[in-house]
Amino acid sequence: MEIDFSIGSMPAKLRRGWLLGGMKLVTPGESVWLQHPLQLSTHFSSHLDRSWQHTVAGHEVFVKNSRPLLVAGIRPHNYQVFVDGELVAGARGV
């Protein structure tokens, strides 16, 4: 799954691999793992809501993920991307 958005005037993408669950924040200048596929916390968590924060070019990027309670690995999750506290993108997907 990919979510396209802008950080100021810079294009950015949030990429999540459905198979291993890794999530990256990708901009023209950098690529940052928000959720690495080799970390156990990527695959085993009792929390329904997760969030990640990263600073890019002086802007705060905040990503929120909400998952369903039952059979979360095969059901769609809700993703929201905030830049400097403002919702700039959202998606629903696995």
PDB file of C-alpha atoms in Angstrom:
ATOM      1  CA  MET A   1       0.000   0.000   0.000  1.00  0.00           C
ATOM      2  CA  GLU A   2       1.198   3.506  -0.798  1.00  0.00           C
ATOM      3  CA  ILE A   3      -0.137   6.835   0.397  1.00  0.00           C
ATOM      4  CA  ASP A   4       1.033   9.909  -1.531  1.00  0.00           C
ATOM      5  CA  PHE A   5       1.094  13.286   0.237  1.00  0.00           C
ATOM      6  CA  SER A   6       3.167  16.472   0.477  1.00  0.00           C
ATOM      7  CA  ILE A   7       5.409  17.793   3.208  1.00  0.00           C
ATOM      8  CA  GLY A   8       5.426  21.499   2.471  1.00  0.00           C
ATOM      9  CA  SER A   9       6.212  21.557  -1.261  1.00  0.00           C
ATOM     10  CA  MET A  10       8.088  18.220  -1.154  1.00  0.00           C
ATOM     11  CA  PRO A  11       6.362  15.041  -2.411  1.00  0.00           C
ATOM     12  CA  ALA A  12       6.347  12.112   0.023  1.00  0.00           C
ATOM     13  CA  LYS A  13       5.033   8.558   0.264  1.00  0.00           C
ATOM     14  CA  LEU A  14       4.121   6.234   3.066  1.00  0.00           C
ATOM     15  CA  ARG A  15       4.798   2.664   1.936  1.00  0.00           C
ATOM     16  CA  ARG A  16       3.652  -0.438   3.780  1.00  0.00           C
ATOM     17  CA  GLY A  17       4.518  -3.946   2.645  1.00  0.00           C
ATOM     18  CA  TRP A  18       1.550  -6.242   3.125  1.00  0.00           C
ATOM     19  CA  LEU A  19       3.604  -9.429   3.402  1.00  0.00           C
ATOM     20  CA  LEU A  20       6.103  -8.515   6.141  1.00  0.00           C
ATOM     21  CA  GLY A  21       4.428  -5.397   7.563  1.00  0.00           C
ATOM     22  CA  GLY A  22       7.338  -2.995   7.126  1.00  0.00           C
ATOM     23  CA  MET A  23       6.454   0.689   6.802  1.00  0.00           C
ATOM     24  CA  LYS A  24       8.663   3.421   5.298  1.00  0.00           C
ATOM     25  CA  LEU A  25       8.400   7.160   4.976  1.00  0.00           C
ATOM     26  CA  VAL A  26       9.959   8.043   1.606  1.00  0.00           C
ATOM     27  CA  THR A  27      10.928  11.530   0.414  1.00  0.00           C
ATOM     28  CA  PRO A  28      13.300  12.594  -2.378  1.00  0.00           C
ATOM     29  CA  GLY A  29      16.053  13.159   0.209  1.00  0.00           C
ATOM     30  CA  GLU A  30      15.614  10.205   2.559  1.00  0.00           C
ATOM     31  CA  SER A  31      13.894   6.922   3.271  1.00  0.00           C
ATOM     32  CA  VAL A  32      13.122   6.111   6.924  1.00  0.00           C
ATOM     33  CA  TRP A  33      11.787   2.892   8.437  1.00  0.00           C
ATOM     34  CA  LEU A  34       8.877   3.664  10.736  1.00  0.00           C
ATOM     35  CA  GLN A  35       8.197  -0.024  11.300  1.00  0.00           C
ATOM     36  CA  HIS A  36      10.977  -2.429  10.368  1.00  0.00           C
ATOM     37  CA  PRO A  37       9.860  -5.909   9.221  1.00  0.00           C
ATOM     38  CA  LEU A  38      12.546  -7.656  11.321  1.00  0.00           C
ATOM     39  CA  GLN A  39      11.399  -6.159  14.650  1.00  0.00           C
ATOM     40  CA  LEU A  40       9.112  -8.371  16.731  1.00  0.00           C
ATOM     41  CA  SER A  41       6.921  -5.394  17.663  1.00  0.00           C
ATOM     42  CA  THR A  42       5.962  -5.168  13.986  1.00  0.00           C
ATOM     43  CA  HIS A  43       4.243  -8.547  14.166  1.00  0.00           C
ATOM     44  CA  PHE A  44       3.188  -8.932  17.806  1.00  0.00           C
ATOM     45  CA  SER A  45       1.279  -6.167  19.542  1.00  0.00           C
ATOM     46  CA  SER A  46      -1.844  -6.020  21.688  1.00  0.00           C
ATOM     47  CA  HIS A  47      -2.468  -2.341  20.893  1.00  0.00           C
ATOM     48  CA  LEU A  48      -5.238  -1.417  18.475  1.00  0.00           C
ATOM     49  CA  ASP A  49      -3.755   2.019  17.766  1.00  0.00           C
ATOM     50  CA  ARG A  50      -0.132   2.741  16.894  1.00  0.00           C
ATOM     51  CA  SER A  51       1.605   5.941  15.909  1.00  0.00           C
ATOM     52  CA  TRP A  52       4.978   7.061  14.596  1.00  0.00           C
ATOM     53  CA  GLN A  53       6.534  10.514  14.441  1.00  0.00           C
ATOM     54  CA  HIS A  54       9.432  11.805  12.359  1.00  0.00           C
ATOM     55  CA  THR A  55      10.782  15.232  11.440  1.00  0.00           C
ATOM     56  CA  VAL A  56      11.362  15.917   7.735  1.00  0.00           C
ATOM     57  CA  ALA A  57      12.779  19.259   6.533  1.00  0.00           C
ATOM     58  CA  GLY A  58      11.593  20.998   9.717  1.00  0.00           C
ATOM     59  CA  HIS A  59       8.054  19.570   9.497  1.00  0.00           C
ATOM     60  CA  GLU A  60       6.597  17.094  11.994  1.00  0.00           C
ATOM     61  CA  VAL A  61       5.134  14.046  10.253  1.00  0.00           C
ATOM     62  CA  PHE A  62       2.805  11.936  12.413  1.00  0.00           C
ATOM     63  CA  VAL A  63       1.376   8.626  11.173  1.00  0.00           C
ATOM     64  CA  LYS A  64      -1.505   6.913  12.974  1.00  0.00           C
ATOM     65  CA  ASN A  65      -2.597   3.319  12.372  1.00  0.00           C
ATOM     66  CA  SER A  66      -5.812   1.813  13.757  1.00  0.00           C
ATOM     67  CA  ARG A  67      -6.393  -1.898  13.373  1.00  0.00           C
ATOM     68  CA  PRO A  68      -9.431  -4.104  13.964  1.00  0.00           C
ATOM     69  CA  LEU A  69      -9.603  -6.241  17.083  1.00  0.00           C
ATOM     70  CA  LEU A  70     -10.185  -9.646  15.488  1.00  0.00           C
ATOM     71  CA  VAL A  71      -8.022 -11.235  12.764  1.00  0.00           C
ATOM     72  CA  ALA A  72      -6.143  -7.971  12.255  1.00  0.00           C
ATOM     73  CA  GLY A  73      -3.499  -9.503   9.994  1.00  0.00           C
ATOM     74  CA  ILE A  74      -5.915 -10.066   7.120  1.00  0.00           C
ATOM     75  CA  ARG A  75      -8.402  -7.226   7.645  1.00  0.00           C
ATOM     76  CA  PRO A  76      -7.987  -3.607   6.491  1.00  0.00           C
ATOM     77  CA  HIS A  77      -6.308  -1.068   8.768  1.00  0.00           C
ATOM     78  CA  ASN A  78      -6.976   2.678   8.829  1.00  0.00           C
ATOM     79  CA  TYR A  79      -4.014   4.989   8.229  1.00  0.00           C
ATOM     80  CA  GLN A  80      -3.873   8.746   8.757  1.00  0.00           C
ATOM     81  CA  VAL A  81      -0.938  11.038   7.952  1.00  0.00           C
ATOM     82  CA  PHE A  82      -0.582  14.402   9.661  1.00  0.00           C
ATOM     83  CA  VAL A  83       1.965  17.097   8.762  1.00  0.00           C
ATOM     84  CA  ASP A  84       2.436  19.812  11.389  1.00  0.00           C
ATOM     85  CA  GLY A  85      -0.791  18.665  13.092  1.00  0.00           C
ATOM     86  CA  GLU A  86      -2.950  18.868   9.960  1.00  0.00           C
ATOM     87  CA  LEU A  87      -4.464  15.756   8.349  1.00  0.00           C
ATOM     88  CA  VAL A  88      -3.029  15.562   4.815  1.00  0.00           C
ATOM     89  CA  ALA A  89      -3.827  11.975   3.779  1.00  0.00           C
ATOM     90  CA  GLY A  90      -5.649   8.870   4.824  1.00  0.00           C
ATOM     91  CA  ALA A  91      -6.261   5.383   3.523  1.00  0.00           C
ATOM     92  CA  ARG A  92      -7.774   2.046   4.404  1.00  0.00           C
ATOM     93  CA  GLY A  93      -5.930  -1.098   3.425  1.00  0.00           C
ATOM     94  CA  VAL A  94      -4.009  -4.192   4.494  1.00  0.00           C
TER      95      VAL A  94
END
